[in-house]
XYZ file of C-alpha atoms in Angstrom:
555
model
C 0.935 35.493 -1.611
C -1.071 34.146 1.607
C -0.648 30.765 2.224
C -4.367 29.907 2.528
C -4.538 31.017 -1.606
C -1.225 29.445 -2.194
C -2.916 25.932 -0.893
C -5.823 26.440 -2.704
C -4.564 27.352 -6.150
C -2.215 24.197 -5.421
C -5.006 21.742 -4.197
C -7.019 23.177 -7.956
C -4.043 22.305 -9.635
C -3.835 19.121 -8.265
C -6.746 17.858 -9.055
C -6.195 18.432 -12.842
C -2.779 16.983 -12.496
C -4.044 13.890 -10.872
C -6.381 12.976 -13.355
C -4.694 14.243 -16.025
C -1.797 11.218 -14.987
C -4.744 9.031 -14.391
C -6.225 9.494 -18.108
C -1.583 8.633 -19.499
C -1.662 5.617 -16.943
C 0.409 7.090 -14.371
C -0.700 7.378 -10.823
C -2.314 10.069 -9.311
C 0.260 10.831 -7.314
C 2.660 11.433 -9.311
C 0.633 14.094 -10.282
C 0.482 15.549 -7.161
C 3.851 15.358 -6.168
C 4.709 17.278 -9.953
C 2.565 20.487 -8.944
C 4.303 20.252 -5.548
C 7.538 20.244 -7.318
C 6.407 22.951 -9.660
C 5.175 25.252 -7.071
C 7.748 24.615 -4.287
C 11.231 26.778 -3.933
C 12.771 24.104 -5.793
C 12.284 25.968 -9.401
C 12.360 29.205 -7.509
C 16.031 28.648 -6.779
C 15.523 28.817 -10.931
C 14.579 31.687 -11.210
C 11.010 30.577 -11.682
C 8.233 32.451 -9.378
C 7.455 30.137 -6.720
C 4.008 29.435 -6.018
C 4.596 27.979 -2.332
C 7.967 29.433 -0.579
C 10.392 27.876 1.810
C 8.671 30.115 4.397
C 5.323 28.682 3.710
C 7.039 25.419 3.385
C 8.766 25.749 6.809
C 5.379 26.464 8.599
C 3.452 23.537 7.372
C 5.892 21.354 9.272
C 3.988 20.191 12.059
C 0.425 19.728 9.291
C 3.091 17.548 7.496
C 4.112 15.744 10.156
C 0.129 14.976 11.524
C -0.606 13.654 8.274
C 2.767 11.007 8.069
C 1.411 10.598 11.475
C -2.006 9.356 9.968
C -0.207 7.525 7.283
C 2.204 5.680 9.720
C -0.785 4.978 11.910
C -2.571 2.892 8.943
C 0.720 1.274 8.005
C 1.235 0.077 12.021
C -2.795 -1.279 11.972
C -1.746 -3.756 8.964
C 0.170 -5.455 11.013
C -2.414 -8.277 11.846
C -0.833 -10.293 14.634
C -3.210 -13.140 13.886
C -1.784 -12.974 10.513
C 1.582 -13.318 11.130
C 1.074 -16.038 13.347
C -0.799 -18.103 10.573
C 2.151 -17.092 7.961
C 5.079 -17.934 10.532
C 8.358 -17.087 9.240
C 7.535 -16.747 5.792
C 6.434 -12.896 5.522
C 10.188 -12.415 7.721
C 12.590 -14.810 6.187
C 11.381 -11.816 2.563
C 12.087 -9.064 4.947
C 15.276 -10.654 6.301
C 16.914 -10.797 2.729
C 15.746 -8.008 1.455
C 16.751 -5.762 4.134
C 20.507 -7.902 4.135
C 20.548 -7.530 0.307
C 19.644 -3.941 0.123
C 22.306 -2.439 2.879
C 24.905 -4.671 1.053
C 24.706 -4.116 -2.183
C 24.538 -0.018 -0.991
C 27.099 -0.190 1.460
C 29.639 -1.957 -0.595
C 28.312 -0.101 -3.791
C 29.010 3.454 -1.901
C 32.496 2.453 -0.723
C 33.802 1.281 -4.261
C 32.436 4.510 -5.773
C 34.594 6.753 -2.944
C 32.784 6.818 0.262
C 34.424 6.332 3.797
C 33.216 3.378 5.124
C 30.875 4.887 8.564
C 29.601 7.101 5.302
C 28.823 3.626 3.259
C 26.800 2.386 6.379
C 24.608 5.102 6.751
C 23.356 5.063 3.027
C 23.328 1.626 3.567
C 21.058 2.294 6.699
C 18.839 4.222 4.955
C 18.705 2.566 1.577
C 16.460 0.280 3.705
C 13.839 2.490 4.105
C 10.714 2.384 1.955
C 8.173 5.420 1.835
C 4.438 4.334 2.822
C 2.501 7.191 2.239
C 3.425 6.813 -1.966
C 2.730 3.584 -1.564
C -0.583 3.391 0.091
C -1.860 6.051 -1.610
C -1.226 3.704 -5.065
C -3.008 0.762 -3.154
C -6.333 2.806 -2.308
C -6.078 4.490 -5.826
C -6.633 1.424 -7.974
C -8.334 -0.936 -4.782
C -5.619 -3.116 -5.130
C -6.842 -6.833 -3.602
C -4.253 -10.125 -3.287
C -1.387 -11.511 -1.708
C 1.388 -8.479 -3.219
C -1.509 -5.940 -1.726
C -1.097 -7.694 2.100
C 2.599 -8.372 1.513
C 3.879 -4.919 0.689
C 2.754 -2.456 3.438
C 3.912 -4.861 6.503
C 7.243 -5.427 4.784
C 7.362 -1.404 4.639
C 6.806 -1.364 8.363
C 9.682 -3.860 8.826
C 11.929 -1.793 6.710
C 11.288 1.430 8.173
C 11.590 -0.546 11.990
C 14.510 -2.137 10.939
C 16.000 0.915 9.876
C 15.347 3.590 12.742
C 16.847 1.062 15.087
C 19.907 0.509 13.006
C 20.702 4.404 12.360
C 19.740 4.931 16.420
C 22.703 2.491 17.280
C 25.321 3.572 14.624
C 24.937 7.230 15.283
C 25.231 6.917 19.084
C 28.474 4.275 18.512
C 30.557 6.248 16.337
C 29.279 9.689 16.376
C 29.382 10.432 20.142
C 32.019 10.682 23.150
C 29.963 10.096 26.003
C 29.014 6.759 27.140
C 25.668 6.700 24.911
C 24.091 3.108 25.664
C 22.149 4.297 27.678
C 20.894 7.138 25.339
C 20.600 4.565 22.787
C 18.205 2.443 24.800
C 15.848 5.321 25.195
C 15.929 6.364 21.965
C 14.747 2.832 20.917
C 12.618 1.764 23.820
C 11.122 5.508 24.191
C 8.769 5.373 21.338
C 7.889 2.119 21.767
C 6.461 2.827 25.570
C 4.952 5.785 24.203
C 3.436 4.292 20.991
C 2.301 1.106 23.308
C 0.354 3.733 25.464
C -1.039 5.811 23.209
C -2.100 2.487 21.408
C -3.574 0.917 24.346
C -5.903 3.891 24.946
C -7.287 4.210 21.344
C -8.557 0.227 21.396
C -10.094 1.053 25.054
C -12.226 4.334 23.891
C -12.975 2.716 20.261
C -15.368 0.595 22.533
C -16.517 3.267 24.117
C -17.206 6.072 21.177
C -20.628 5.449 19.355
C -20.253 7.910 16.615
C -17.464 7.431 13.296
C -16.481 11.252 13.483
C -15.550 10.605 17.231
C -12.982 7.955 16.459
C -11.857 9.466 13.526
C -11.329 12.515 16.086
C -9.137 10.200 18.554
C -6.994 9.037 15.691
C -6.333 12.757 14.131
C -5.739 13.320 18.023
C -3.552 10.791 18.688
C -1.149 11.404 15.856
C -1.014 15.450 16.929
C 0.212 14.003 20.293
C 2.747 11.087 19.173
C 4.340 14.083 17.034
C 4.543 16.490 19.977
C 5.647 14.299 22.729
C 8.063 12.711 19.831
C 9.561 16.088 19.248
C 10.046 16.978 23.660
C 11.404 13.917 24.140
C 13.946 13.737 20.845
C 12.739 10.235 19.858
C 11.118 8.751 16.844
C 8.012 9.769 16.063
C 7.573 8.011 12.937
C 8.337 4.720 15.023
C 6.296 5.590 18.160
C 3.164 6.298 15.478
C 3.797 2.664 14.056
C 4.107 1.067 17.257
C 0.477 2.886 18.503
C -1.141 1.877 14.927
C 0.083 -2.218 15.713
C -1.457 -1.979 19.266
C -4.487 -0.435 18.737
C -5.765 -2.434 15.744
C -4.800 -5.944 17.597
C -5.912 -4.469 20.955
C -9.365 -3.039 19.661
C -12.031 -6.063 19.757
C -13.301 -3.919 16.567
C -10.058 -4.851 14.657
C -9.474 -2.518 11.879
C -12.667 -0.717 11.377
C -11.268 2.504 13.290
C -8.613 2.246 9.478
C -11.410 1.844 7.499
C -13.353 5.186 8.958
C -10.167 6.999 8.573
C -10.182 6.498 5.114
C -13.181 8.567 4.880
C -11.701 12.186 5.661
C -7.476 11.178 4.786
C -7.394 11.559 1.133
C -7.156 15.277 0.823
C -5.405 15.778 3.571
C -2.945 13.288 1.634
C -3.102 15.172 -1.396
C -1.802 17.791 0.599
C 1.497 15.787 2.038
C 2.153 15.042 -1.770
C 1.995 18.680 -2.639
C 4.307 19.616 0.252
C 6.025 16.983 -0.671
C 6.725 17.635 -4.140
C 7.379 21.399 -3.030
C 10.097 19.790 -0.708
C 11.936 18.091 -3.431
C 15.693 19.584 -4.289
C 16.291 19.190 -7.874
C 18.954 21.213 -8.150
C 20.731 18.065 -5.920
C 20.425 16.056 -9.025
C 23.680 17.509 -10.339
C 25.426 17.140 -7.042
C 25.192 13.761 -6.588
C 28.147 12.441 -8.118
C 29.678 8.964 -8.646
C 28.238 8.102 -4.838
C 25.012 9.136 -5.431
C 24.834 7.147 -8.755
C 26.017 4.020 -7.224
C 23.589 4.742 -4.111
C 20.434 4.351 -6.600
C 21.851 2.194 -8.611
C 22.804 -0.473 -5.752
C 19.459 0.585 -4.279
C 17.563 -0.985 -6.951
C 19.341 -3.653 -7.325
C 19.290 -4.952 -3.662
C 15.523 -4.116 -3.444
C 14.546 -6.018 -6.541
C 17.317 -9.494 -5.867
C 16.186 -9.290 -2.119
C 12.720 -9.375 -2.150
C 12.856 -11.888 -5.391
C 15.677 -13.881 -3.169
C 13.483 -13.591 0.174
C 10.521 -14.998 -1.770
C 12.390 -18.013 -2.634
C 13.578 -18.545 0.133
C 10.267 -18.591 1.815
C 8.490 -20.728 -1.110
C 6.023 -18.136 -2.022
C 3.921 -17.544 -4.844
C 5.683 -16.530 -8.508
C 3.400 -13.295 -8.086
C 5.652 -12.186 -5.181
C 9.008 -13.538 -5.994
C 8.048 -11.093 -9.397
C 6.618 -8.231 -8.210
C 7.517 -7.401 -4.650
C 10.902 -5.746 -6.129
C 8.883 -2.976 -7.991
C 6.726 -2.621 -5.487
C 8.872 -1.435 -2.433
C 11.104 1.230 -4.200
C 9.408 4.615 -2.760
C 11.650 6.327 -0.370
C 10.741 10.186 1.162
C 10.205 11.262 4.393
C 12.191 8.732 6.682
C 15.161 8.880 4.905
C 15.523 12.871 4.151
C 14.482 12.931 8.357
C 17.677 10.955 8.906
C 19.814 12.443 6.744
C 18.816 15.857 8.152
C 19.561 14.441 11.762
C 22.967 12.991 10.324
C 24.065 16.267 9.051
C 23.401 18.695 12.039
C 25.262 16.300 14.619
C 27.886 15.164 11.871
C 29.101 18.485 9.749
C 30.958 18.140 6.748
C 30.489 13.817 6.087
C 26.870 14.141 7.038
C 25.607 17.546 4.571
C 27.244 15.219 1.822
C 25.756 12.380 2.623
C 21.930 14.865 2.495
C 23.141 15.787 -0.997
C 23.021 12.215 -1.936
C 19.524 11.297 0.022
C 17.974 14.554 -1.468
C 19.191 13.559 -5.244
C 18.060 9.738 -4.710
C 15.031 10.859 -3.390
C 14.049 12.684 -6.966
C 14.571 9.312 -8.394
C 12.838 7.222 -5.961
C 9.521 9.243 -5.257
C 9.496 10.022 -9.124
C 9.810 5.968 -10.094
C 7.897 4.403 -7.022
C 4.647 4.945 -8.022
C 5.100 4.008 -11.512
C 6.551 0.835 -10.147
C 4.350 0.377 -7.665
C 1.350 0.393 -10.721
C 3.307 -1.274 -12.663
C 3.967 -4.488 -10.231
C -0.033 -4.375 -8.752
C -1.504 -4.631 -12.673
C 1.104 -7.349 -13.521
C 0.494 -9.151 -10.604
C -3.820 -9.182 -11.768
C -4.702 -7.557 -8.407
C -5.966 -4.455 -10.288
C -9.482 -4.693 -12.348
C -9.919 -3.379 -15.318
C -12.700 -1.069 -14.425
C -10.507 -0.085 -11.785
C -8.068 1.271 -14.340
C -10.645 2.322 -17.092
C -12.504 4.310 -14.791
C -9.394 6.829 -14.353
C -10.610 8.864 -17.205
C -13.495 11.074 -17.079
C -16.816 9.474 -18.054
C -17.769 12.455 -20.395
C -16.092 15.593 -21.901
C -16.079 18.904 -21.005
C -18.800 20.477 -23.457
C -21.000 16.836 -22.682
C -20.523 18.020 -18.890
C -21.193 21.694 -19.557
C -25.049 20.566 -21.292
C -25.874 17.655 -18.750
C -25.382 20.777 -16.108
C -27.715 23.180 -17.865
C -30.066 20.263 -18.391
C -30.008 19.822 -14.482
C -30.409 23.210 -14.003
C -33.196 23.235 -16.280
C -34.674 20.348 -14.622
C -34.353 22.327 -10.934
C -36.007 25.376 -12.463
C -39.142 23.033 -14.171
C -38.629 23.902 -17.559
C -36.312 20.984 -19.040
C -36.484 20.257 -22.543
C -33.665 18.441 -22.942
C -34.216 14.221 -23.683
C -33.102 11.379 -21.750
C -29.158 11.077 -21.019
C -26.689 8.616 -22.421
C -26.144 5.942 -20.525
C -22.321 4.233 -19.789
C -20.605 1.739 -22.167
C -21.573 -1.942 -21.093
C -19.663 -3.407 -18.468
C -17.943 -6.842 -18.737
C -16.959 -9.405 -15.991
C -13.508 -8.998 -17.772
C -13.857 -5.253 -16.252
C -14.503 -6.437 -12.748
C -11.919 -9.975 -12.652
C -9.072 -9.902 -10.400
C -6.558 -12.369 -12.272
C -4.813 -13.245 -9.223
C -6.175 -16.304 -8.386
C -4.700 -18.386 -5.164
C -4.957 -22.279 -6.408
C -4.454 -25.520 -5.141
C -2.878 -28.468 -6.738
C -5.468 -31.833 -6.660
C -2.922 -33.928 -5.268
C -2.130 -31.822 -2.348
C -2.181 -33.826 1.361
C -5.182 -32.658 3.786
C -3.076 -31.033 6.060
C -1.747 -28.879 2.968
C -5.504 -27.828 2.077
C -6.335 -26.947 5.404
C -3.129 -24.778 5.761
C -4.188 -23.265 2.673
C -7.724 -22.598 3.214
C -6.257 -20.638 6.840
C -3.893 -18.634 5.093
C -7.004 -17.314 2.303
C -8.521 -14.301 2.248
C -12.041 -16.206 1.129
C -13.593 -19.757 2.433
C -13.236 -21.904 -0.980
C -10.399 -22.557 -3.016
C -10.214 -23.550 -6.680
C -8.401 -27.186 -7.444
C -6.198 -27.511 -10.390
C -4.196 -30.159 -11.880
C -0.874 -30.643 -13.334
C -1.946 -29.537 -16.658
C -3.640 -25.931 -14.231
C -6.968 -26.977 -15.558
C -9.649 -26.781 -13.277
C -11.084 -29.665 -11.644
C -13.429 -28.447 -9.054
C -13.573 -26.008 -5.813
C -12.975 -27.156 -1.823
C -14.809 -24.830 0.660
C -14.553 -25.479 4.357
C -18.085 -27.491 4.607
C -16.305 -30.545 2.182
C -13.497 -30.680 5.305
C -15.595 -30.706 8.468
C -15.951 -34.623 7.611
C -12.497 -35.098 7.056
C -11.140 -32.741 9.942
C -12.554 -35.016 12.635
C -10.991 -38.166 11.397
C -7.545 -38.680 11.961
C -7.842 -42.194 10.108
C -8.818 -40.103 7.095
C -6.672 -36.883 6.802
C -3.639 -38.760 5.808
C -5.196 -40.700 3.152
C -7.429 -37.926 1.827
C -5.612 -35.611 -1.016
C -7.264 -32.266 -2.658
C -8.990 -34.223 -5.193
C -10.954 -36.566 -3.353
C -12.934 -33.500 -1.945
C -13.257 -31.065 -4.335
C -16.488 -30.567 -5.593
C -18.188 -29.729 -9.306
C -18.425 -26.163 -9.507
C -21.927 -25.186 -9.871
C -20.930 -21.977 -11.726
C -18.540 -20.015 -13.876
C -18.940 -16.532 -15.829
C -16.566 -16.030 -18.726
C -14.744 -12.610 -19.154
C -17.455 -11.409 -21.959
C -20.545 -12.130 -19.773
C -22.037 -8.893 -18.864
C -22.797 -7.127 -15.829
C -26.516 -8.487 -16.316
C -25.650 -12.173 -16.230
C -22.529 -11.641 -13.280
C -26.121 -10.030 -11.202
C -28.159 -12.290 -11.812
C -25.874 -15.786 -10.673
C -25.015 -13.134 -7.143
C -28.556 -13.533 -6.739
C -28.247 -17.360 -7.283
C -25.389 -17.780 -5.242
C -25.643 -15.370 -2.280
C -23.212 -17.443 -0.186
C -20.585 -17.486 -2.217
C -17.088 -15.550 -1.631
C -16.965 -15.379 -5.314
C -17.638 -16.236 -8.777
C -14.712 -17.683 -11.209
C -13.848 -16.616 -14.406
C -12.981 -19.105 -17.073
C -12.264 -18.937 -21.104
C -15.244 -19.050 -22.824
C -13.580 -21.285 -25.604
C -12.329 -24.016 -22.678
C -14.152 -24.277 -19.279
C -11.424 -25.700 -18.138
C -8.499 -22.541 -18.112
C -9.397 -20.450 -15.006
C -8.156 -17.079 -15.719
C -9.933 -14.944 -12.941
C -12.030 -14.259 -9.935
C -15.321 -11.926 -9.581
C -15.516 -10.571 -6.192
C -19.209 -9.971 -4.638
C -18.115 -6.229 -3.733
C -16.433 -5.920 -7.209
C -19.976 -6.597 -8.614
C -21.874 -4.303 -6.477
C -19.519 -1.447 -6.810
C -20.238 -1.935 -10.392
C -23.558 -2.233 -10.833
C -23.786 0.925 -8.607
C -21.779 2.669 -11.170
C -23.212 1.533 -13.988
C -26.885 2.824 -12.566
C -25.214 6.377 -11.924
């Protein structure tokens, strides 16, 4: 079958998949990723026909590696330096356990189940990495928005970092003769002078390019070349990609918008990755994976969801984090099969079994991820409920089939038909994000102002002891307080929060959520309290969460 038919039947097939996960509660790409694995080699080696074969497979290569390359790219430009520098240490102390945690609860896991110990440390190397593109894709799916949402695709840069370093200087210490320090260093330091270039030039000509398709052009371009200089010059390219997608988004006096107009032509060209993906998948290493394998995915779990619960401690940060970052960061693909397939051609024998195990884990870990990853972003209240609602189709086949001969009717001039339905009612409970960053009313001054730096919006509901609320603090009540050094140590939360002027409840409707935007044009956003007790906040109504609605609800 030509490959051009083969994608197309499997894009088709996709697309019912997706939503047909999206209508069970599962994400869409897990949907993807099962036609991949239903059309790929993987149930050829069945006896099944296979839809897309390993030929097919082989020559989309260097399209799979462009689009990692994209994916990378967006995962490097959420590293916000100015970010990190208001969190400090906190986002890295999380990373520091985690990443401790995970390689020893694998590496000790591995050697009490039978593995030598230089086998032990590499799946303890690589048990540290964490997949973006599964992830990401989750996060644009259901327009994830909180603190787990800018926590979990930085620590997945860290991981990944972390990790390509750590299997660059084990494999060139114990796998090599020569004196390979040297070799070493450039294998490291290589992509990051090449992704520190190739950064550096797309910040200087986003200034310079006027039109979104031309920097969406320079992106798509700079990936192609990371990849190919990546592959002449046998270094990273999944690092060097990272590296450019950092510099360029802190460089670029435009910040991220050069991310944001990516995200207008990436998705299908992700869909795509997932279906090769899925195709790429080796079930058949499920029953090869023995007591070592087992105890790979087992200790892999458990070190990803004590570390990051550990780390959060640790760091003193929110419950939402210390109980959903675990779930969150348990995707693992492309690095980690890319290492084990580099382990296995310069270490025969140790290394192919050590690619059995990666291969089998990997079935496990791109299969649960995304469930996880669902499962941790709802929990956490960072998902709205239109958000997930508005997976399933908003009318039925035969309904679709008669609003298109209506339309058709209405092209031609001769429509009979009557007026259509119009949607159900939407509810500020549809459009809340539960996820609510608080602060307590006996908090110092300096602790408010640290607080209001580290938020995402300029006012911050006060609570007290009993969480009830007691008023709001925006940055106009501190501007008095700021500029008096007699004050700010006698001056707690309470003494300048003010009333708040309003609050929707969760069965308000769309109508009434419109109508106070209109009243309050200024503000960030609305809160959300029980309609039985003004006094239990249990959410927050973004402006954009209302617009997107409304627009919606007038289609």
């Amino acid at each position: 079958m030509p490959i051009l038919l083969s994608i197309g039947i499997a894009y088709i097939l996709a697309l019912g998949s997706g939503r047909l996960c999206a209508a069970i509660g599962l994400p869409r790409v897990t949907g993807y990723l099962m036609v991949g694995l239903a059309a790929g080699p993987s149930l050829g080696s069945l006896g099944l026909p296979a839809l897309i074969t390993q030929k097919q497979l082989h020559s989309l290569v260097p399209l799979h590696d462009v689009i990692l390359g994209l994916i990378v790219f967006t995962i490097g430009g959420s590293f916000s330096l100015r970010a990190v520098r208001k969190m400090g240490m906190k986002r890295f102390r999380i990373s520091a356990v985690e990443i401790g945690l995970t390689g020893l609860f694998v590496a000790f896991g591995t050697f009490a189940a039978g593995a030598s110990p230089l086998t032990a440390g590499f799946l303890a190397v690589m048990a540290i990495t964490t997949a973006p593109a599964a992830t990401q894709m989750v996060l644009r799916e259901y327009q994830s928005e909180g603190s787990l949402t800018d926590t979990i695709l930085p620590l997945i840069g860290v991981n990944n970092l972390v990790a390509i370093i750590a299997f660059i200087m084990l494999k060139n210490s114990v796998l090599s003769d020569k004196a390979t320090f040297s070799m070493a260093l450039v294998q490291i330091l290589g992509p990051f002078v090449l992704g520190t270039f190739v950064g550096m030039v797309v910040a200087i000509m986003d200034q310079r390019l006027t039109r979104q398709v031309e920097r969406q052009i320079l992106v798509l371009g700079s990936a192609t070349v990371i990849a190919g200089m990546a592959a002449i010059l046998d270094i990273s390219a999944m690092l060097a990609t990272l590296i450019a997608g950092t510099v360029a988004v802190n460089a670029s006096p435009y910040g991220k918008r050069i991310l944001k107009e990516l995200t207008a032509i990436d998705y299908p060209l992700y869909v795509l990755f997932f279906i090769m993906a899925g195709a790429a998948l080796h079930l058949e290493s499920l029953g090869h994976m023995g007591i070592i394998g087992m105890a790979y995915v087992v200790m892999r779990l458990i070190g990803k969801f004590f570390g990051c619960r550990i780390g959060a401690f640790w760091a003193d940060d929110s419950q939402t984090i210390k109980s959903w970052l675990g779930p969150a960061m348990l995707a693992q693909a492309g690095l980690a099969i890319g290492l084990a397939e580099v382990l296995a051609r310069e270490w025969p024998g140790p290394g192919a079994k050590i690619q059995t195990v990666i291969l089998a884990s990997v079935v496990v870990f791109e299969g649960l991820g995304p469930l996880f990853t669902r499962t941790a972003l709802v929990n956490a209240g960072e998902v709205t409920v239109l958000n997930l609602i508005s997976q399933r189709s908003r009318v039925g086949y035969g309904e679709g089939l008669i609003q298109v001969l209506n339309q058709f009717e209405n092209a031609l001039g001769i429509s009979t038909a009557a007026g259509r339905r119009g949607p159900a009612e939407i509810l500020v409970g549809h459009i809340m994000r539960r996820n609510v960053e608080v602060i307590s009313n006996r908090a110092p001054f300096d602790e408010v102002l640290k607080a209001l730096g580290h938020s995402r919006y300029d006012r911050l509901p006060v609570v007290n002891d009993q969480n009830e609320l007691v008023g709001v603090i925006k940055y106009a009540d501190i501007a008095n307080t700021l500029f008096d050094p007699n004050l700010r140590n006698l001056v707690v939360a309470d003494d300048i929060a003010t009333n708040v002027r309003l609050m929707l409840t969760p069965e308000d409707s769309l109508e009434k959520a419109m109508a106070a935007l209109k009243n309050y044009p200024n503000d960030a956003y609305l809160l959300v309290v029980e309609q039985s007790n003004p006094k239990a906040l249990v959410g927050i109504v973004r402006h954009n969460d209302l617009l997107s609605a409304h627009i919606r609800d007038l289609k």
